[in-house]
Short mmCIF file of N, CA and C in Angstrom, two decimals:
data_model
loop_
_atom_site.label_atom_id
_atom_site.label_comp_id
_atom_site.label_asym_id
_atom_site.label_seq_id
_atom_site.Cartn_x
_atom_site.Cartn_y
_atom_site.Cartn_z
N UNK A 18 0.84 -1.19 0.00
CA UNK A 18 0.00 0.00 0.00
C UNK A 18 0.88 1.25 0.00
N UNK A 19 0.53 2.46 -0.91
CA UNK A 19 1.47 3.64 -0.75
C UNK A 19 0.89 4.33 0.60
N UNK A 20 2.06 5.54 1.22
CA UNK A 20 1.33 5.89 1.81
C UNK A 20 1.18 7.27 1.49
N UNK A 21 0.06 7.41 2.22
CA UNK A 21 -0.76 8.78 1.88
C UNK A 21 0.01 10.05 1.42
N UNK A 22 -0.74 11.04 1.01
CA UNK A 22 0.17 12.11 0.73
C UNK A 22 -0.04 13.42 2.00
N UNK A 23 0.78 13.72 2.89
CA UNK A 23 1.17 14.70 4.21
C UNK A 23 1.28 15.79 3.57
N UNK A 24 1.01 16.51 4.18
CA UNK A 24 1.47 18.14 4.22
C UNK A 24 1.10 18.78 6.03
N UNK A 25 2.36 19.04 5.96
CA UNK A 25 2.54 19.66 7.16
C UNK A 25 2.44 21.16 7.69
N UNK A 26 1.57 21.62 8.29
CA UNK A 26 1.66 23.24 7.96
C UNK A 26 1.75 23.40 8.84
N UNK A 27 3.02 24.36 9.03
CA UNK A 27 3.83 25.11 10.03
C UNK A 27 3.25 27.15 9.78
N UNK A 28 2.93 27.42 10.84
CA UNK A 28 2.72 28.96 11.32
C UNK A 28 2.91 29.16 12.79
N UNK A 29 3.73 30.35 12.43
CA UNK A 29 4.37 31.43 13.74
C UNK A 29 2.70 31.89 14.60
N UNK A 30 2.20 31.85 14.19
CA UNK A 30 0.98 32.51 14.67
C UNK A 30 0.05 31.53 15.09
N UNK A 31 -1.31 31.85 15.91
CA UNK A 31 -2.05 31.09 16.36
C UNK A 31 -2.55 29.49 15.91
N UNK A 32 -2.97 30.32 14.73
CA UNK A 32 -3.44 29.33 13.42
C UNK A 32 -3.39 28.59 12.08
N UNK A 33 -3.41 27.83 11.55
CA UNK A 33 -2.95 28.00 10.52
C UNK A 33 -4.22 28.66 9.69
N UNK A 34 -3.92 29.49 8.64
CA UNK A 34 -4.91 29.77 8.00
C UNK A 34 -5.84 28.89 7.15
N UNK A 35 -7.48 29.12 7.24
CA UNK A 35 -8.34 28.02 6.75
C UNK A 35 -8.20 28.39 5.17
N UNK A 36 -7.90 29.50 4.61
CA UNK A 36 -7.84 29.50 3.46
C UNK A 36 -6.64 28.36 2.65
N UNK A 37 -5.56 28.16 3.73
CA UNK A 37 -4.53 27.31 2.79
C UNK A 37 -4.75 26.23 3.50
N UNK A 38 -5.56 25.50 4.10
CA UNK A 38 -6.36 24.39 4.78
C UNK A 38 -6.97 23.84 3.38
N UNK A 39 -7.96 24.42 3.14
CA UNK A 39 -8.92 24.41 1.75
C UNK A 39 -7.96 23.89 0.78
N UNK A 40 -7.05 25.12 0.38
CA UNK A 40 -6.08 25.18 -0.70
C UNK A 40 -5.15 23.75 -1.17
N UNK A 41 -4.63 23.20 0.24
CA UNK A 41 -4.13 21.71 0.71
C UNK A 41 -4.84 20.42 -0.06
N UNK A 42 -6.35 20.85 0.70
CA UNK A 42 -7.39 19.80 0.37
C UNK A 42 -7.54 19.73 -1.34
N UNK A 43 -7.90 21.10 -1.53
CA UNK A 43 -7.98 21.02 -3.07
C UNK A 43 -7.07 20.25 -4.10
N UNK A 44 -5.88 20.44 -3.45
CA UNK A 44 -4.70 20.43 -4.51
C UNK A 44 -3.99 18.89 -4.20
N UNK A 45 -5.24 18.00 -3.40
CA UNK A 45 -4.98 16.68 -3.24
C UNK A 45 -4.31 16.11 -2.31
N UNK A 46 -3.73 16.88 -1.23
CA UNK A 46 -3.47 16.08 0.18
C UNK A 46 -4.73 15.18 0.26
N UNK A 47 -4.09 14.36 0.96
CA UNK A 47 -4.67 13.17 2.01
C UNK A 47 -4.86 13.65 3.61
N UNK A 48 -3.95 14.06 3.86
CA UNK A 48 -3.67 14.34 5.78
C UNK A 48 -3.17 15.83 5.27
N UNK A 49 -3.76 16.66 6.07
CA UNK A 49 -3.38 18.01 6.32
C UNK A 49 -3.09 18.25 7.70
N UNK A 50 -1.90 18.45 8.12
CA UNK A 50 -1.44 18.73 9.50
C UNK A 50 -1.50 20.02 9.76
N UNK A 51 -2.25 20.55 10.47
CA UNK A 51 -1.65 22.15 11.43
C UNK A 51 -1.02 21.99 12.55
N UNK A 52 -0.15 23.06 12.16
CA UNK A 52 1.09 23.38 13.61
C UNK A 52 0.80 25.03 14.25
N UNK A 53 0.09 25.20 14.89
CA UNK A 53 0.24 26.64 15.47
C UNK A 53 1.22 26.96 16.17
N UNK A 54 1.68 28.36 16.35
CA UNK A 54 2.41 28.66 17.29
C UNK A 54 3.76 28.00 17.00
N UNK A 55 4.53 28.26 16.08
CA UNK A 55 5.94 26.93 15.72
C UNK A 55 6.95 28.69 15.70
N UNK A 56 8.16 28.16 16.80
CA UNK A 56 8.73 28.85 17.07
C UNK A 56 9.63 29.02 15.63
N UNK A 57 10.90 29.51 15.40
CA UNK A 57 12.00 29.48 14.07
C UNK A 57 12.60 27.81 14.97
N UNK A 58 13.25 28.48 15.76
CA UNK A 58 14.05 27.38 16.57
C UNK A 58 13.19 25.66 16.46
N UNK A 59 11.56 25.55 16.46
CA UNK A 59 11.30 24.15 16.18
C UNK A 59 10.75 23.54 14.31
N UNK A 60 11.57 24.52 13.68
CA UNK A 60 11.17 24.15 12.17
C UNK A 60 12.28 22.99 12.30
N UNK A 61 13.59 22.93 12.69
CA UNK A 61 14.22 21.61 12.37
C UNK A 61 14.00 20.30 12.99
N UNK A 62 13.93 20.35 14.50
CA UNK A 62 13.33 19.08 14.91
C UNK A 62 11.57 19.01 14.25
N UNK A 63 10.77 19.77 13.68
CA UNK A 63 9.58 19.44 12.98
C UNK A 63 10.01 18.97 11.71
N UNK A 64 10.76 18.80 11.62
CA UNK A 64 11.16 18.58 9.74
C UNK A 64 11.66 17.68 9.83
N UNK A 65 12.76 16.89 10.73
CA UNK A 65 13.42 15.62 10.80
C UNK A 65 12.71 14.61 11.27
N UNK A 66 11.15 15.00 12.06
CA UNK A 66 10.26 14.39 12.16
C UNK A 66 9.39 13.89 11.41
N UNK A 67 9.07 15.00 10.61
CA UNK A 67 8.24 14.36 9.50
C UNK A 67 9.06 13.75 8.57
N UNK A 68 10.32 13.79 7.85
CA UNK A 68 10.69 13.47 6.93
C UNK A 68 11.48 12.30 7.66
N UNK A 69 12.02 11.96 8.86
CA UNK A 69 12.43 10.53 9.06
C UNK A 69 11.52 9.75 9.54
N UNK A 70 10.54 9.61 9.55
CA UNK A 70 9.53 8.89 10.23
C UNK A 70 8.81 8.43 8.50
N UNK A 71 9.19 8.47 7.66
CA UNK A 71 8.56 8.13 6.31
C UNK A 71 9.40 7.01 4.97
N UNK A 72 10.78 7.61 5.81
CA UNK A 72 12.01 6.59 4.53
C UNK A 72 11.76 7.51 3.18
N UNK A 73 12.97 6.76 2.59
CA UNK A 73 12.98 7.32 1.78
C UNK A 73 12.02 7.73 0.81
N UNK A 74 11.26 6.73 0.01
CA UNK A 74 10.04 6.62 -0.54
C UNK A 74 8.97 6.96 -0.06
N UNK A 75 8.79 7.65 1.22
CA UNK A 75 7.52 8.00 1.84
C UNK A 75 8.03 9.22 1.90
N UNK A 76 8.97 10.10 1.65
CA UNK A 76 8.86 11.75 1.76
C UNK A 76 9.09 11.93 0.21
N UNK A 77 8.69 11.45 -1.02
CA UNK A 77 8.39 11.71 -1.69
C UNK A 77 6.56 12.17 -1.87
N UNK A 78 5.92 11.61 -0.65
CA UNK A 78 4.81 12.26 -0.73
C UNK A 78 4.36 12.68 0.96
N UNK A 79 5.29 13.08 0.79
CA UNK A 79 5.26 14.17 2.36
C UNK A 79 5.82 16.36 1.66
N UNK A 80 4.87 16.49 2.32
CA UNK A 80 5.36 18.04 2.34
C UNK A 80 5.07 19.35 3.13
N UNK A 81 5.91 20.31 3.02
CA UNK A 81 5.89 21.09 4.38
C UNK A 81 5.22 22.34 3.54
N UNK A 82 4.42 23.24 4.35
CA UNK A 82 4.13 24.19 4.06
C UNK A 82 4.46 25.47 5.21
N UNK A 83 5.14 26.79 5.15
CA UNK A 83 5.09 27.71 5.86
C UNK A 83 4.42 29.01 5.59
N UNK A 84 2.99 29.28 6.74
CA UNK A 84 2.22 30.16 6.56
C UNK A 84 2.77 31.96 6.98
N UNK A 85 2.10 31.78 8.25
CA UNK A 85 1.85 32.95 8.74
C UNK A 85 1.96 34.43 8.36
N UNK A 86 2.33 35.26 8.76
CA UNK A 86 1.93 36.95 8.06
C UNK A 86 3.06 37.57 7.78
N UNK A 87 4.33 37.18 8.21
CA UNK A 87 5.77 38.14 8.46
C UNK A 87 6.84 37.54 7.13
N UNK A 88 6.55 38.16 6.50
CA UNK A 88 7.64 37.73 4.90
C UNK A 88 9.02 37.55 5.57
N UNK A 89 9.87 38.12 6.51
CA UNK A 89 10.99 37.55 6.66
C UNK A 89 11.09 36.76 7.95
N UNK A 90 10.24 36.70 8.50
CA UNK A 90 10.23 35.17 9.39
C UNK A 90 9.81 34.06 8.34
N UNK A 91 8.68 34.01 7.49
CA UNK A 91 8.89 33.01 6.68
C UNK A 91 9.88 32.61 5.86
N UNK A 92 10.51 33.40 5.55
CA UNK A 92 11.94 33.04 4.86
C UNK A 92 13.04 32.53 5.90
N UNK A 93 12.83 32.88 6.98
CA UNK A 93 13.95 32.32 8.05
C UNK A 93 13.09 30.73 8.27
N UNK A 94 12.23 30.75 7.99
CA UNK A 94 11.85 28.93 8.52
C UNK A 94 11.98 28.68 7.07
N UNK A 95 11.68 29.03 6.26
CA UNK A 95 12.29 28.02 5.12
C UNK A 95 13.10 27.80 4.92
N UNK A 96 14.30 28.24 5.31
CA UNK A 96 16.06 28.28 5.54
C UNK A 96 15.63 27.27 6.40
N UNK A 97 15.26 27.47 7.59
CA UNK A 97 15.36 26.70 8.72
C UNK A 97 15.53 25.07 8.39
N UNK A 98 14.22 24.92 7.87
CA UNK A 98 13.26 24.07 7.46
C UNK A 98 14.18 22.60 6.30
N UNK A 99 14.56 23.61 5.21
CA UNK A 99 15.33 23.31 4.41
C UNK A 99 16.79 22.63 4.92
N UNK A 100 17.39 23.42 6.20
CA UNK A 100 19.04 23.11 6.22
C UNK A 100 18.71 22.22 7.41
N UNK A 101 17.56 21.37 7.70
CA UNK A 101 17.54 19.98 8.67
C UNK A 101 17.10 19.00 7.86
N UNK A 102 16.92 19.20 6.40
CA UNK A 102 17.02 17.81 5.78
C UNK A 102 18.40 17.37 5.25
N UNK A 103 18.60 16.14 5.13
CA UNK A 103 19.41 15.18 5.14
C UNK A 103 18.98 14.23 3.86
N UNK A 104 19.65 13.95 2.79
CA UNK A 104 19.65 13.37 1.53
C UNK A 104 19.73 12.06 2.11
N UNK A 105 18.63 11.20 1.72
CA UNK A 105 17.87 11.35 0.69
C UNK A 105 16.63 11.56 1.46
N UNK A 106 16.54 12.18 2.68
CA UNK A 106 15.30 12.72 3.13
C UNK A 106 15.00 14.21 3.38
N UNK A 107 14.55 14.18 1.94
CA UNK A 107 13.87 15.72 1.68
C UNK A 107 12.44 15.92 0.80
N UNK A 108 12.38 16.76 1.69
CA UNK A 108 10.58 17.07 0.84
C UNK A 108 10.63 18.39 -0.02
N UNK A 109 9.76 18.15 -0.62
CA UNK A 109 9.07 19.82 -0.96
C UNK A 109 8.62 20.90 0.36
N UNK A 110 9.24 21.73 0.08
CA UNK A 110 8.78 22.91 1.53
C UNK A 110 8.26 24.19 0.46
N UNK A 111 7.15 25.02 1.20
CA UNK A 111 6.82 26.05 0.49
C UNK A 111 6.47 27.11 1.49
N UNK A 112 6.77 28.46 1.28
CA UNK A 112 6.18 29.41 2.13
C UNK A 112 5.42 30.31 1.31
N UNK A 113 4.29 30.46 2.13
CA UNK A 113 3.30 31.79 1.30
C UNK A 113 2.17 32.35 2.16
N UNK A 114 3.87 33.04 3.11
CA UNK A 114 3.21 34.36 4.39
C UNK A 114 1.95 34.88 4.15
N UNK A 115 0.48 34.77 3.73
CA UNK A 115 -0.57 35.61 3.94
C UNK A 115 -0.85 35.69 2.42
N UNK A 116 0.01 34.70 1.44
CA UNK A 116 -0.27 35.25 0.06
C UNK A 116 0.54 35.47 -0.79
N UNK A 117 1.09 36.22 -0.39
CA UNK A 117 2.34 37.26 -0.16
C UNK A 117 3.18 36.60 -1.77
N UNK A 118 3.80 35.40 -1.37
CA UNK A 118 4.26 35.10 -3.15
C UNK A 118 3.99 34.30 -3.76
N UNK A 119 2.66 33.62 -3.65
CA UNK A 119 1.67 33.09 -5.17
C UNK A 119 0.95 34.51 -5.40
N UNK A 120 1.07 35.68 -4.53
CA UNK A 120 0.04 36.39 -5.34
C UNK A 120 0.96 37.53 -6.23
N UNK A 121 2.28 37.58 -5.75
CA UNK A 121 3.69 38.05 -6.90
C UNK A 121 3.80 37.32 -8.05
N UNK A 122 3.71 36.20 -7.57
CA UNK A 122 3.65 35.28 -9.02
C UNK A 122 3.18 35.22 -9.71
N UNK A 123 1.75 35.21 -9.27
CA UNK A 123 0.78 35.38 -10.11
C UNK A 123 0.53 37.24 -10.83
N UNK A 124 0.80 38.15 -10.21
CA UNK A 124 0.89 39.48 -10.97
C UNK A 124 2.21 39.34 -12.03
N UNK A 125 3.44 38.54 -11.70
CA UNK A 125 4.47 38.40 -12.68
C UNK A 125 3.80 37.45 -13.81
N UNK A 126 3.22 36.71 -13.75
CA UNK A 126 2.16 35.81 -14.81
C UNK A 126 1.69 36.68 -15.71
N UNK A 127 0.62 37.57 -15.14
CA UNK A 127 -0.13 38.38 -16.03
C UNK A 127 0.77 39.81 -16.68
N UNK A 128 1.16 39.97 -15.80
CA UNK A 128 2.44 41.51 -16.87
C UNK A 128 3.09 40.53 -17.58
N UNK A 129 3.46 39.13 -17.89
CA UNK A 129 4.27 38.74 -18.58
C UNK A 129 3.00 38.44 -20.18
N UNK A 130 2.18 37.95 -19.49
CA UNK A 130 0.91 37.28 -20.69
C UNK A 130 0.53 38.65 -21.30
N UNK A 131 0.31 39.92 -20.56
CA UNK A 131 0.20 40.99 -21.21
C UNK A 131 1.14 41.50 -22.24
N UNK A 132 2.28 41.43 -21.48
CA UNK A 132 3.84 41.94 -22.90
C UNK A 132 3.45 41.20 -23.71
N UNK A 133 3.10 39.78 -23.78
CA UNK A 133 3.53 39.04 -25.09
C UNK A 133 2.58 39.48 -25.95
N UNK A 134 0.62 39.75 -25.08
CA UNK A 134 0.16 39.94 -26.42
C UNK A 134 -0.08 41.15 -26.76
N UNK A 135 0.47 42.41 -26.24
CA UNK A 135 0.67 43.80 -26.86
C UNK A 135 1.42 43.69 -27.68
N UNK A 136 2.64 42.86 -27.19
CA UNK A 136 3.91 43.49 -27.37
C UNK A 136 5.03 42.36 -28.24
N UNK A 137 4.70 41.15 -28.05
CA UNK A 137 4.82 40.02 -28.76
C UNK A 137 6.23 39.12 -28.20
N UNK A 138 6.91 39.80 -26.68
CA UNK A 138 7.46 39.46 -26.45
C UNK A 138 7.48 38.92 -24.72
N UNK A 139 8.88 38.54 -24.09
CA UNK A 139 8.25 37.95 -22.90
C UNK A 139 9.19 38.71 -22.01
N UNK A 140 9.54 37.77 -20.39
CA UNK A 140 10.11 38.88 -19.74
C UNK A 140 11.87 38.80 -19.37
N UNK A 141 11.92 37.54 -20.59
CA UNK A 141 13.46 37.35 -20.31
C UNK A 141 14.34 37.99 -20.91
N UNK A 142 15.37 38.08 -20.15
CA UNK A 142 16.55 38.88 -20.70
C UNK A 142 16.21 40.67 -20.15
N UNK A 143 14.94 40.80 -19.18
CA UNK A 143 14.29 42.13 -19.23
C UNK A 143 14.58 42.31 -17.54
N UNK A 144 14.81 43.42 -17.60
CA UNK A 144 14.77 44.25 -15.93
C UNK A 144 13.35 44.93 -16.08
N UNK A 145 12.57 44.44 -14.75
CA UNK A 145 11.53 44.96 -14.40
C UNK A 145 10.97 45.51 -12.94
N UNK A 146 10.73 46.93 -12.83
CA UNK A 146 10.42 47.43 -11.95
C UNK A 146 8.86 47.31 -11.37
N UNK A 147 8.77 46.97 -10.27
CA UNK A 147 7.10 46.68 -9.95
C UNK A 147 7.43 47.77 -8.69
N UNK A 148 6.35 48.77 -8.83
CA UNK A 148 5.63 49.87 -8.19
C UNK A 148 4.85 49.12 -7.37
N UNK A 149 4.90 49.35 -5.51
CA UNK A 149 3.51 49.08 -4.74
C UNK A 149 3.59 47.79 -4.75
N UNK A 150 2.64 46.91 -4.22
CA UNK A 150 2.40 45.57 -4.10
C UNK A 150 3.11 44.62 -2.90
N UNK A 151 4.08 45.24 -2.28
CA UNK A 151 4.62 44.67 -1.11
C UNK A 151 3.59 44.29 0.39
N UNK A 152 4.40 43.09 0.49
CA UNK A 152 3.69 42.57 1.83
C UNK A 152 2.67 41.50 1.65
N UNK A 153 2.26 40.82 3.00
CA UNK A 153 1.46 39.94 2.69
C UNK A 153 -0.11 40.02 2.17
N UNK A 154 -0.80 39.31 1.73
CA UNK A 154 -2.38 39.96 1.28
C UNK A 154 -3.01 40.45 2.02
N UNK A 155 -3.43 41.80 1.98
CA UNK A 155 -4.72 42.06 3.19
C UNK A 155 -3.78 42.73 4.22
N UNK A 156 -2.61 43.45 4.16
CA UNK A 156 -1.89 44.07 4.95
C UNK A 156 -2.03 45.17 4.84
#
């Protein structure tokens, strides 16, 4: 039997948010874990937990997610997060503080789909300045 597919969600803050609860479910987890309240200091013993407790072939469908609201605390647990795995036990880890960068991504998506069809071209090889838009969603 395989086993299931994990996602682990780690946030600095109370809760994890129900919007990336949903988001989890949608996008085909099996087990959605919330972690409230996860200090910087317990992203590595949380990560050697989930990812040694699976073998090798079982953190291929294990994965970490980091929420909460503060763009550079989430970047310090994904560092975190990242430099306590151990080859060949590593997962996918993702952070997306409040939004914050699927919703960059997604505005770099559309100014890019826009150049091409004004303009017929794309955004490589190009320096681009983005005005405004900083911070997490709803800040």
């Amino acid at each position: 039997m395989e086993k299931p597919f994990i996602l682990h969600m780690f946030t600095p803050g109370r809760n994890v948010s129900p919007f990336d609860v949903n988001m989890a479910y949608d996008a085909g987890y099996q087990a959605v874990i919330p972690y409230g309240d996860v200090g910087l200091d317990q992203l590595g013993p949380l990560t050697q937990d989930a990812i040694f407790s699976r073998g090798p072939k079982g953190v291929k469908r294990t994965g970490i997610f980091i929420g909460g609201r503060e763009i550079g605390l989430a970047a310090d647990m994904l560092d975190a997060a990242r430099n306590a795995m151990v080859p060949p036990f590593e997962v996918s880890v993702f952070s997306d503080p409040s939004g914050a960068f699927t919703t960059a991504a997604a505005m770099v998506a559309c100014v890019e789909r826009q150049l091409k069809k004004a303009h017929g071209v794309d955004l490589a090889g190009r320096a681009v300045l983005v005005v405004g838009g900083t911070g997490p969603v709803g800040a």
